[in-house]
């Protein structure tokens, strides 16, 4: 399993922005929408931003497993199964769905 690292780069108006280093070597700046727990596993939802720091027009989000090591350093892991992804997506929609509909 490949892990991605997430690094805080900005904290403006309570929106936490991070740079996500993807497996292909590219970087994408994202806003952290939420971190939530489901079945004793934390998940993070990231909203990719465009080059001007605005939300992407498609409204797509990235969802990963979220971990912190003993020093508090964050790390991400891909969700491997369709069943897990479906459950996590449903929980995110329950928590955040209404505010995303605009």
PDB file of N, CA and C in Angstrom:
ATOM      1  N   UNK A   1       0.826  -1.175   0.000  1.00  0.00           N
ATOM      2  CA  UNK A   1       0.000   0.000   0.000  1.00  0.00           C
ATOM      3  C   UNK A   1       0.872   1.241   0.000  1.00  0.00           C
ATOM      4  N   UNK A   2       0.621   2.138  -0.912  1.00  0.00           N
ATOM      5  CA  UNK A   2       1.372   3.387  -0.953  1.00  0.00           C
ATOM      6  C   UNK A   2       0.740   4.385   0.002  1.00  0.00           C
ATOM      7  N   UNK A   3       1.574   5.123   0.705  1.00  0.00           N
ATOM      8  CA  UNK A   3       1.085   6.164   1.595  1.00  0.00           C
ATOM      9  C   UNK A   3       1.431   7.517   1.002  1.00  0.00           C
ATOM     10  N   UNK A   4       0.553   8.470   1.155  1.00  0.00           N
ATOM     11  CA  UNK A   4       0.802   9.847   0.764  1.00  0.00           C
ATOM     12  C   UNK A   4       1.009  10.641   2.040  1.00  0.00           C
ATOM     13  N   UNK A   5       1.819  11.664   1.954  1.00  0.00           N
ATOM     14  CA  UNK A   5       2.013  12.524   3.104  1.00  0.00           C
ATOM     15  C   UNK A   5       1.249  13.813   2.876  1.00  0.00           C
ATOM     16  N   UNK A   6       0.856  14.446   3.952  1.00  0.00           N
ATOM     17  CA  UNK A   6       0.128  15.699   3.871  1.00  0.00           C
ATOM     18  C   UNK A   6       0.865  16.707   4.749  1.00  0.00           C
ATOM     19  N   UNK A   7       1.109  17.885   4.203  1.00  0.00           N
ATOM     20  CA  UNK A   7       1.892  18.895   4.899  1.00  0.00           C
ATOM     21  C   UNK A   7       1.108  20.197   4.980  1.00  0.00           C
ATOM     22  N   UNK A   8       0.879  20.723   6.188  1.00  0.00           N
ATOM     23  CA  UNK A   8       0.201  22.012   6.299  1.00  0.00           C
ATOM     24  C   UNK A   8       1.015  23.114   5.629  1.00  0.00           C
ATOM     25  N   UNK A   9       0.340  23.960   4.834  1.00  0.00           N
ATOM     26  CA  UNK A   9       1.039  25.066   4.180  1.00  0.00           C
ATOM     27  C   UNK A   9       0.386  26.407   4.450  1.00  0.00           C
ATOM     28  N   UNK A  10      -0.840  26.419   4.975  1.00  0.00           N
ATOM     29  CA  UNK A  10      -1.533  27.680   5.187  1.00  0.00           C
ATOM     30  C   UNK A  10      -2.645  27.460   6.197  1.00  0.00           C
ATOM     31  N   UNK A  11      -3.000  28.489   6.934  1.00  0.00           N
ATOM     32  CA  UNK A  11      -4.130  28.423   7.852  1.00  0.00           C
ATOM     33  C   UNK A  11      -4.823  29.775   7.813  1.00  0.00           C
ATOM     34  N   UNK A  12      -5.778  29.918   6.897  1.00  0.00           N
ATOM     35  CA  UNK A  12      -6.435  31.191   6.662  1.00  0.00           C
ATOM     36  C   UNK A  12      -7.929  31.043   6.907  1.00  0.00           C
ATOM     37  N   UNK A  13      -8.493  31.915   7.760  1.00  0.00           N
ATOM     38  CA  UNK A  13      -9.926  31.900   8.033  1.00  0.00           C
ATOM     39  C   UNK A  13     -10.427  30.525   8.458  1.00  0.00           C
ATOM     40  N   UNK A  14      -9.682  29.837   9.285  1.00  0.00           N
ATOM     41  CA  UNK A  14     -10.045  28.518   9.792  1.00  0.00           C
ATOM     42  C   UNK A  14     -10.068  27.428   8.734  1.00  0.00           C
ATOM     43  N   UNK A  15      -9.737  27.754   7.472  1.00  0.00           N
ATOM     44  CA  UNK A  15      -9.620  26.738   6.434  1.00  0.00           C
ATOM     45  C   UNK A  15      -8.179  26.249   6.445  1.00  0.00           C
ATOM     46  N   UNK A  16      -8.000  24.959   6.630  1.00  0.00           N
ATOM     47  CA  UNK A  16      -6.660  24.409   6.639  1.00  0.00           C
ATOM     48  C   UNK A  16      -6.362  23.901   5.234  1.00  0.00           C
ATOM     49  N   UNK A  17      -5.265  24.406   4.687  1.00  0.00           N
ATOM     50  CA  UNK A  17      -4.846  24.053   3.336  1.00  0.00           C
ATOM     51  C   UNK A  17      -3.570  23.241   3.430  1.00  0.00           C
ATOM     52  N   UNK A  18      -3.502  22.165   2.662  1.00  0.00           N
ATOM     53  CA  UNK A  18      -2.343  21.287   2.658  1.00  0.00           C
ATOM     54  C   UNK A  18      -1.911  21.026   1.222  1.00  0.00           C
ATOM     55  N   UNK A  19      -0.662  20.613   1.078  1.00  0.00           N
ATOM     56  CA  UNK A  19      -0.167  20.161  -0.213  1.00  0.00           C
ATOM     57  C   UNK A  19      -0.068  18.651  -0.163  1.00  0.00           C
ATOM     58  N   UNK A  20      -0.745  18.006  -1.093  1.00  0.00           N
ATOM     59  CA  UNK A  20      -0.775  16.554  -1.169  1.00  0.00           C
ATOM     60  C   UNK A  20       0.201  16.116  -2.243  1.00  0.00           C
ATOM     61  N   UNK A  21       1.159  15.268  -1.862  1.00  0.00           N
ATOM     62  CA  UNK A  21       2.122  14.716  -2.809  1.00  0.00           C
ATOM     63  C   UNK A  21       1.570  13.394  -3.326  1.00  0.00           C
ATOM     64  N   UNK A  22       1.232  13.346  -4.612  1.00  0.00           N
ATOM     65  CA  UNK A  22       0.621  12.157  -5.192  1.00  0.00           C
ATOM     66  C   UNK A  22       1.671  11.129  -5.580  1.00  0.00           C
ATOM     67  N   UNK A  23       1.231   9.896  -5.786  1.00  0.00           N
ATOM     68  CA  UNK A  23       2.134   8.799  -6.128  1.00  0.00           C
ATOM     69  C   UNK A  23       2.904   9.048  -7.418  1.00  0.00           C
ATOM     70  N   UNK A  24       2.326   9.834  -8.337  1.00  0.00           N
ATOM     71  CA  UNK A  24       2.986  10.102  -9.614  1.00  0.00           C
ATOM     72  C   UNK A  24       4.008  11.242  -9.528  1.00  0.00           C
ATOM     73  N   UNK A  25       4.227  11.775  -8.323  1.00  0.00           N
ATOM     74  CA  UNK A  25       5.206  12.835  -8.130  1.00  0.00           C
ATOM     75  C   UNK A  25       4.634  14.234  -8.242  1.00  0.00           C
ATOM     76  N   UNK A  26       3.385  14.364  -8.653  1.00  0.00           N
ATOM     77  CA  UNK A  26       2.765  15.682  -8.753  1.00  0.00           C
ATOM     78  C   UNK A  26       2.252  16.125  -7.390  1.00  0.00           C
ATOM     79  N   UNK A  27       1.964  17.403  -7.278  1.00  0.00           N
ATOM     80  CA  UNK A  27       1.431  17.966  -6.048  1.00  0.00           C
ATOM     81  C   UNK A  27       0.103  18.645  -6.341  1.00  0.00           C
ATOM     82  N   UNK A  28      -0.793  18.607  -5.382  1.00  0.00           N
ATOM     83  CA  UNK A  28      -2.061  19.310  -5.494  1.00  0.00           C
ATOM     84  C   UNK A  28      -2.354  19.953  -4.139  1.00  0.00           C
ATOM     85  N   UNK A  29      -2.771  21.206  -4.180  1.00  0.00           N
ATOM     86  CA  UNK A  29      -3.141  21.919  -2.968  1.00  0.00           C
ATOM     87  C   UNK A  29      -4.608  21.642  -2.686  1.00  0.00           C
ATOM     88  N   UNK A  30      -4.906  21.308  -1.432  1.00  0.00           N
ATOM     89  CA  UNK A  30      -6.266  20.931  -1.045  1.00  0.00           C
ATOM     90  C   UNK A  30      -6.650  21.620   0.258  1.00  0.00           C
ATOM     91  N   UNK A  31      -7.933  21.861   0.392  1.00  0.00           N
ATOM     92  CA  UNK A  31      -8.491  22.311   1.650  1.00  0.00           C
ATOM     93  C   UNK A  31      -8.992  21.076   2.399  1.00  0.00           C
ATOM     94  N   UNK A  32      -8.701  20.993   3.685  1.00  0.00           N
ATOM     95  CA  UNK A  32      -9.235  19.890   4.492  1.00  0.00           C
ATOM     96  C   UNK A  32     -10.679  20.235   4.825  1.00  0.00           C
ATOM     97  N   UNK A  33     -11.609  19.416   4.330  1.00  0.00           N
ATOM     98  CA  UNK A  33     -13.018  19.639   4.629  1.00  0.00           C
ATOM     99  C   UNK A  33     -13.394  19.078   5.985  1.00  0.00           C
ATOM    100  N   UNK A  34     -12.939  17.862   6.260  1.00  0.00           N
ATOM    101  CA  UNK A  34     -13.270  17.237   7.528  1.00  0.00           C
ATOM    102  C   UNK A  34     -12.390  16.015   7.751  1.00  0.00           C
ATOM    103  N   UNK A  35     -12.259  15.648   8.991  1.00  0.00           N
ATOM    104  CA  UNK A  35     -11.673  14.372   9.400  1.00  0.00           C
ATOM    105  C   UNK A  35     -12.711  13.730  10.307  1.00  0.00           C
ATOM    106  N   UNK A  36     -13.085  12.499  10.008  1.00  0.00           N
ATOM    107  CA  UNK A  36     -14.103  11.828  10.809  1.00  0.00           C
ATOM    108  C   UNK A  36     -13.734  10.372  11.029  1.00  0.00           C
ATOM    109  N   UNK A  37     -14.408   9.782  12.009  1.00  0.00           N
ATOM    110  CA  UNK A  37     -14.160   8.397  12.397  1.00  0.00           C
ATOM    111  C   UNK A  37     -15.305   7.521  11.906  1.00  0.00           C
ATOM    112  N   UNK A  38     -14.967   6.358  11.399  1.00  0.00           N
ATOM    113  CA  UNK A  38     -15.952   5.349  11.027  1.00  0.00           C
ATOM    114  C   UNK A  38     -15.349   3.988  11.347  1.00  0.00           C
ATOM    115  N   UNK A  39     -16.007   3.230  12.191  1.00  0.00           N
ATOM    116  CA  UNK A  39     -15.547   1.890  12.572  1.00  0.00           C
ATOM    117  C   UNK A  39     -14.105   1.890  13.087  1.00  0.00           C
ATOM    118  N   UNK A  40     -13.797   2.827  13.985  1.00  0.00           N
ATOM    119  CA  UNK A  40     -12.479   2.940  14.617  1.00  0.00           C
ATOM    120  C   UNK A  40     -11.353   3.269  13.636  1.00  0.00           C
ATOM    121  N   UNK A  41     -11.682   3.845  12.497  1.00  0.00           N
ATOM    122  CA  UNK A  41     -10.680   4.298  11.529  1.00  0.00           C
ATOM    123  C   UNK A  41     -10.989   5.756  11.210  1.00  0.00           C
ATOM    124  N   UNK A  42      -9.972   6.620  11.205  1.00  0.00           N
ATOM    125  CA  UNK A  42     -10.152   8.012  10.815  1.00  0.00           C
ATOM    126  C   UNK A  42     -10.026   8.143   9.309  1.00  0.00           C
ATOM    127  N   UNK A  43     -10.815   9.054   8.753  1.00  0.00           N
ATOM    128  CA  UNK A  43     -10.782   9.365   7.327  1.00  0.00           C
ATOM    129  C   UNK A  43     -10.688  10.871   7.168  1.00  0.00           C
ATOM    130  N   UNK A  44     -10.029  11.299   6.107  1.00  0.00           N
ATOM    131  CA  UNK A  44      -9.887  12.718   5.808  1.00  0.00           C
ATOM    132  C   UNK A  44     -10.480  12.982   4.424  1.00  0.00           C
ATOM    133  N   UNK A  45     -11.168  14.116   4.308  1.00  0.00           N
ATOM    134  CA  UNK A  45     -11.756  14.508   3.035  1.00  0.00           C
ATOM    135  C   UNK A  45     -11.079  15.802   2.608  1.00  0.00           C
ATOM    136  N   UNK A  46     -10.470  15.764   1.417  1.00  0.00           N
ATOM    137  CA  UNK A  46      -9.720  16.894   0.885  1.00  0.00           C
ATOM    138  C   UNK A  46     -10.407  17.427  -0.358  1.00  0.00           C
ATOM    139  N   UNK A  47     -10.511  18.750  -0.450  1.00  0.00           N
ATOM    140  CA  UNK A  47     -11.080  19.422  -1.614  1.00  0.00           C
ATOM    141  C   UNK A  47      -9.946  20.033  -2.427  1.00  0.00           C
ATOM    142  N   UNK A  48      -9.650  19.479  -3.614  1.00  0.00           N
ATOM    143  CA  UNK A  48      -8.574  20.045  -4.437  1.00  0.00           C
ATOM    144  C   UNK A  48      -8.908  21.481  -4.849  1.00  0.00           C
ATOM    145  N   UNK A  49      -7.910  22.342  -4.799  1.00  0.00           N
ATOM    146  CA  UNK A  49      -8.071  23.741  -5.185  1.00  0.00           C
ATOM    147  C   UNK A  49      -7.402  23.987  -6.529  1.00  0.00           C
ATOM    148  N   UNK A  50      -7.901  24.973  -7.260  1.00  0.00           N
ATOM    149  CA  UNK A  50      -7.274  25.314  -8.537  1.00  0.00           C
ATOM    150  C   UNK A  50      -6.028  26.167  -8.287  1.00  0.00           C
ATOM    151  N   UNK A  51      -5.374  26.577  -9.360  1.00  0.00           N
ATOM    152  CA  UNK A  51      -4.121  27.332  -9.221  1.00  0.00           C
ATOM    153  C   UNK A  51      -4.304  28.679  -8.532  1.00  0.00           C
ATOM    154  N   UNK A  52      -5.547  29.181  -8.442  1.00  0.00           N
ATOM    155  CA  UNK A  52      -5.831  30.443  -7.766  1.00  0.00           C
ATOM    156  C   UNK A  52      -6.309  30.248  -6.332  1.00  0.00           C
ATOM    157  N   UNK A  53      -6.331  28.992  -5.871  1.00  0.00           N
ATOM    158  CA  UNK A  53      -6.769  28.706  -4.515  1.00  0.00           C
ATOM    159  C   UNK A  53      -8.270  28.605  -4.366  1.00  0.00           C
ATOM    160  N   UNK A  54      -8.992  28.510  -5.486  1.00  0.00           N
ATOM    161  CA  UNK A  54     -10.447  28.370  -5.458  1.00  0.00           C
ATOM    162  C   UNK A  54     -10.833  26.905  -5.548  1.00  0.00           C
ATOM    163  N   UNK A  55     -12.054  26.587  -5.067  1.00  0.00           N
ATOM    164  CA  UNK A  55     -12.554  25.220  -5.152  1.00  0.00           C
ATOM    165  C   UNK A  55     -12.606  24.774  -6.603  1.00  0.00           C
ATOM    166  N   UNK A  56     -12.332  23.497  -6.853  1.00  0.00           N
ATOM    167  CA  UNK A  56     -12.393  22.986  -8.214  1.00  0.00           C
ATOM    168  C   UNK A  56     -13.831  23.033  -8.709  1.00  0.00           C
ATOM    169  N   UNK A  57     -13.999  23.277  -9.986  1.00  0.00           N
ATOM    170  CA  UNK A  57     -15.331  23.449 -10.571  1.00  0.00           C
ATOM    171  C   UNK A  57     -16.151  22.174 -10.551  1.00  0.00           C
ATOM    172  N   UNK A  58     -15.501  21.023 -10.606  1.00  0.00           N
ATOM    173  CA  UNK A  58     -16.219  19.749 -10.629  1.00  0.00           C
ATOM    174  C   UNK A  58     -16.756  19.366  -9.260  1.00  0.00           C
ATOM    175  N   UNK A  59     -16.246  19.980  -8.204  1.00  0.00           N
ATOM    176  CA  UNK A  59     -16.681  19.651  -6.855  1.00  0.00           C
ATOM    177  C   UNK A  59     -16.166  18.312  -6.360  1.00  0.00           C
ATOM    178  N   UNK A  60     -15.135  17.769  -7.032  1.00  0.00           N
ATOM    179  CA  UNK A  60     -14.607  16.476  -6.601  1.00  0.00           C
ATOM    180  C   UNK A  60     -13.847  16.625  -5.297  1.00  0.00           C
ATOM    181  N   UNK A  61     -13.830  15.552  -4.521  1.00  0.00           N
ATOM    182  CA  UNK A  61     -13.071  15.505  -3.282  1.00  0.00           C
ATOM    183  C   UNK A  61     -12.234  14.236  -3.279  1.00  0.00           C
ATOM    184  N   UNK A  62     -11.178  14.237  -2.485  1.00  0.00           N
ATOM    185  CA  UNK A  62     -10.344  13.065  -2.268  1.00  0.00           C
ATOM    186  C   UNK A  62     -10.619  12.570  -0.858  1.00  0.00           C
ATOM    187  N   UNK A  63     -10.824  11.269  -0.722  1.00  0.00           N
ATOM    188  CA  UNK A  63     -11.063  10.674   0.589  1.00  0.00           C
ATOM    189  C   UNK A  63      -9.998   9.606   0.831  1.00  0.00           C
ATOM    190  N   UNK A  64      -9.328   9.707   1.976  1.00  0.00           N
ATOM    191  CA  UNK A  64      -8.262   8.779   2.344  1.00  0.00           C
ATOM    192  C   UNK A  64      -8.450   8.307   3.776  1.00  0.00           C
ATOM    193  N   UNK A  65      -7.844   7.184   4.094  1.00  0.00           N
ATOM    194  CA  UNK A  65      -7.650   6.811   5.494  1.00  0.00           C
ATOM    195  C   UNK A  65      -6.642   7.805   6.058  1.00  0.00           C
ATOM    196  N   UNK A  66      -6.816   8.175   7.323  1.00  0.00           N
ATOM    197  CA  UNK A  66      -5.962   9.174   7.950  1.00  0.00           C
ATOM    198  C   UNK A  66      -5.352   8.594   9.212  1.00  0.00           C
ATOM    199  N   UNK A  67      -4.049   8.784   9.346  1.00  0.00           N
ATOM    200  CA  UNK A  67      -3.309   8.294  10.512  1.00  0.00           C
ATOM    201  C   UNK A  67      -2.379   9.396  11.011  1.00  0.00           C
ATOM    202  N   UNK A  68      -2.059   9.349  12.291  1.00  0.00           N
ATOM    203  CA  UNK A  68      -0.984  10.168  12.852  1.00  0.00           C
ATOM    204  C   UNK A  68      -0.047   9.225  13.574  1.00  0.00           C
ATOM    205  N   UNK A  69       1.270   9.416  13.367  1.00  0.00           N
ATOM    206  CA  UNK A  69       2.229   8.568  14.067  1.00  0.00           C
ATOM    207  C   UNK A  69       2.422   9.061  15.494  1.00  0.00           C
ATOM    208  N   UNK A  70       3.316   8.427  16.223  1.00  0.00           N
ATOM    209  CA  UNK A  70       3.518   8.764  17.628  1.00  0.00           C
ATOM    210  C   UNK A  70       3.984  10.196  17.848  1.00  0.00           C
ATOM    211  N   UNK A  71       4.552  10.836  16.822  1.00  0.00           N
ATOM    212  CA  UNK A  71       4.981  12.229  16.944  1.00  0.00           C
ATOM    213  C   UNK A  71       3.903  13.197  16.475  1.00  0.00           C
ATOM    214  N   UNK A  72       2.774  12.669  15.993  1.00  0.00           N
ATOM    215  CA  UNK A  72       1.691  13.519  15.507  1.00  0.00           C
ATOM    216  C   UNK A  72       1.778  13.854  14.032  1.00  0.00           C
ATOM    217  N   UNK A  73       2.775  13.288  13.341  1.00  0.00           N
ATOM    218  CA  UNK A  73       2.914  13.537  11.905  1.00  0.00           C
ATOM    219  C   UNK A  73       1.798  12.814  11.148  1.00  0.00           C
ATOM    220  N   UNK A  74       1.074  13.544  10.299  1.00  0.00           N
ATOM    221  CA  UNK A  74      -0.036  12.924   9.580  1.00  0.00           C
ATOM    222  C   UNK A  74       0.421  12.102   8.385  1.00  0.00           C
ATOM    223  N   UNK A  75      -0.355  11.089   8.051  1.00  0.00           N
ATOM    224  CA  UNK A  75      -0.124  10.345   6.823  1.00  0.00           C
ATOM    225  C   UNK A  75      -1.448   9.790   6.325  1.00  0.00           C
ATOM    226  N   UNK A  76      -1.493   9.526   5.044  1.00  0.00           N
ATOM    227  CA  UNK A  76      -2.712   9.066   4.382  1.00  0.00           C
ATOM    228  C   UNK A  76      -2.468   7.711   3.758  1.00  0.00           C
ATOM    229  N   UNK A  77      -3.552   6.970   3.604  1.00  0.00           N
ATOM    230  CA  UNK A  77      -3.483   5.671   2.962  1.00  0.00           C
ATOM    231  C   UNK A  77      -4.716   5.538   2.084  1.00  0.00           C
ATOM    232  N   UNK A  78      -4.556   4.891   0.946  1.00  0.00           N
ATOM    233  CA  UNK A  78      -5.674   4.694   0.031  1.00  0.00           C
ATOM    234  C   UNK A  78      -6.712   3.754   0.632  1.00  0.00           C
ATOM    235  N   UNK A  79      -7.958   3.969   0.266  1.00  0.00           N
ATOM    236  CA  UNK A  79      -9.043   3.056   0.605  1.00  0.00           C
ATOM    237  C   UNK A  79      -9.049   1.995  -0.479  1.00  0.00           C
ATOM    238  N   UNK A  80      -8.859   0.747  -0.086  1.00  0.00           N
ATOM    239  CA  UNK A  80      -8.645  -0.328  -1.055  1.00  0.00           C
ATOM    240  C   UNK A  80      -9.914  -1.027  -1.531  1.00  0.00           C
ATOM    241  N   UNK A  81     -10.948  -1.125  -0.698  1.00  0.00           N
ATOM    242  CA  UNK A  81     -12.114  -1.908  -1.104  1.00  0.00           C
ATOM    243  C   UNK A  81     -13.287  -1.002  -1.465  1.00  0.00           C
ATOM    244  N   UNK A  82     -14.091  -1.476  -2.401  1.00  0.00           N
ATOM    245  CA  UNK A  82     -15.294  -0.752  -2.801  1.00  0.00           C
ATOM    246  C   UNK A  82     -16.274  -0.631  -1.643  1.00  0.00           C
ATOM    247  N   UNK A  83     -16.370  -1.682  -0.827  1.00  0.00           N
ATOM    248  CA  UNK A  83     -17.290  -1.669   0.303  1.00  0.00           C
ATOM    249  C   UNK A  83     -16.903  -0.589   1.312  1.00  0.00           C
ATOM    250  N   UNK A  84     -15.606  -0.498   1.620  1.00  0.00           N
ATOM    251  CA  UNK A  84     -15.141   0.521   2.554  1.00  0.00           C
ATOM    252  C   UNK A  84     -15.384   1.910   1.978  1.00  0.00           C
ATOM    253  N   UNK A  85     -15.066   2.100   0.691  1.00  0.00           N
ATOM    254  CA  UNK A  85     -15.257   3.407   0.068  1.00  0.00           C
ATOM    255  C   UNK A  85     -16.732   3.808   0.080  1.00  0.00           C
ATOM    256  N   UNK A  86     -17.615   2.868  -0.201  1.00  0.00           N
ATOM    257  CA  UNK A  86     -19.051   3.155  -0.197  1.00  0.00           C
ATOM    258  C   UNK A  86     -19.514   3.587   1.187  1.00  0.00           C
ATOM    259  N   UNK A  87     -19.063   2.891   2.225  1.00  0.00           N
ATOM    260  CA  UNK A  87     -19.441   3.228   3.599  1.00  0.00           C
ATOM    261  C   UNK A  87     -18.902   4.603   3.994  1.00  0.00           C
ATOM    262  N   UNK A  88     -17.658   4.882   3.631  1.00  0.00           N
ATOM    263  CA  UNK A  88     -17.037   6.159   3.973  1.00  0.00           C
ATOM    264  C   UNK A  88     -17.716   7.301   3.213  1.00  0.00           C
ATOM    265  N   UNK A  89     -18.014   7.094   1.944  1.00  0.00           N
ATOM    266  CA  UNK A  89     -18.705   8.115   1.145  1.00  0.00           C
ATOM    267  C   UNK A  89     -20.082   8.429   1.715  1.00  0.00           C
ATOM    268  N   UNK A  90     -20.800   7.387   2.124  1.00  0.00           N
ATOM    269  CA  UNK A  90     -22.123   7.583   2.713  1.00  0.00           C
ATOM    270  C   UNK A  90     -22.028   8.388   4.007  1.00  0.00           C
ATOM    271  N   UNK A  91     -21.030   8.077   4.835  1.00  0.00           N
ATOM    272  CA  UNK A  91     -20.834   8.818   6.086  1.00  0.00           C
ATOM    273  C   UNK A  91     -20.480  10.268   5.804  1.00  0.00           C
ATOM    274  N   UNK A  92     -19.617  10.517   4.832  1.00  0.00           N
ATOM    275  CA  UNK A  92     -19.265  11.890   4.458  1.00  0.00           C
ATOM    276  C   UNK A  92     -20.498  12.634   3.970  1.00  0.00           C
ATOM    277  N   UNK A  93     -21.314  11.997   3.125  1.00  0.00           N
ATOM    278  CA  UNK A  93     -22.540  12.634   2.630  1.00  0.00           C
ATOM    279  C   UNK A  93     -23.477  12.972   3.787  1.00  0.00           C
ATOM    280  N   UNK A  94     -23.570  12.075   4.752  1.00  0.00           N
ATOM    281  CA  UNK A  94     -24.405  12.307   5.930  1.00  0.00           C
ATOM    282  C   UNK A  94     -23.902  13.507   6.730  1.00  0.00           C
ATOM    283  N   UNK A  95     -22.583  13.598   6.901  1.00  0.00           N
ATOM    284  CA  UNK A  95     -21.997  14.668   7.704  1.00  0.00           C
ATOM    285  C   UNK A  95     -21.930  16.004   6.978  1.00  0.00           C
ATOM    286  N   UNK A  96     -21.651  15.967   5.684  1.00  0.00           N
ATOM    287  CA  UNK A  96     -21.257  17.170   4.966  1.00  0.00           C
ATOM    288  C   UNK A  96     -22.100  17.444   3.729  1.00  0.00           C
ATOM    289  N   UNK A  97     -22.962  16.506   3.348  1.00  0.00           N
ATOM    290  CA  UNK A  97     -23.685  16.567   2.083  1.00  0.00           C
ATOM    291  C   UNK A  97     -24.489  17.828   1.852  1.00  0.00           C
ATOM    292  N   UNK A  98     -25.241  18.261   2.836  1.00  0.00           N
ATOM    293  CA  UNK A  98     -26.113  19.415   2.636  1.00  0.00           C
ATOM    294  C   UNK A  98     -25.316  20.678   2.368  1.00  0.00           C
ATOM    295  N   UNK A  99     -24.200  20.871   3.017  1.00  0.00           N
ATOM    296  CA  UNK A  99     -23.418  22.091   2.812  1.00  0.00           C
ATOM    297  C   UNK A  99     -22.666  22.080   1.487  1.00  0.00           C
ATOM    298  N   UNK A 100     -22.485  20.883   0.869  1.00  0.00           N
ATOM    299  CA  UNK A 100     -21.820  20.802  -0.433  1.00  0.00           C
ATOM    300  C   UNK A 100     -22.788  21.092  -1.573  1.00  0.00           C
ATOM    301  N   UNK A 101     -24.098  21.015  -1.311  1.00  0.00           N
ATOM    302  CA  UNK A 101     -25.095  21.241  -2.356  1.00  0.00           C
ATOM    303  C   UNK A 101     -25.383  22.721  -2.479  1.00  0.00           C
ATOM    304  N   UNK A 102     -24.751  23.359  -3.450  1.00  0.00           N
ATOM    305  CA  UNK A 102     -24.976  24.793  -3.677  1.00  0.00           C
ATOM    306  C   UNK A 102     -25.033  25.059  -5.148  1.00  0.00           C
TER     307      UNK A 102
END
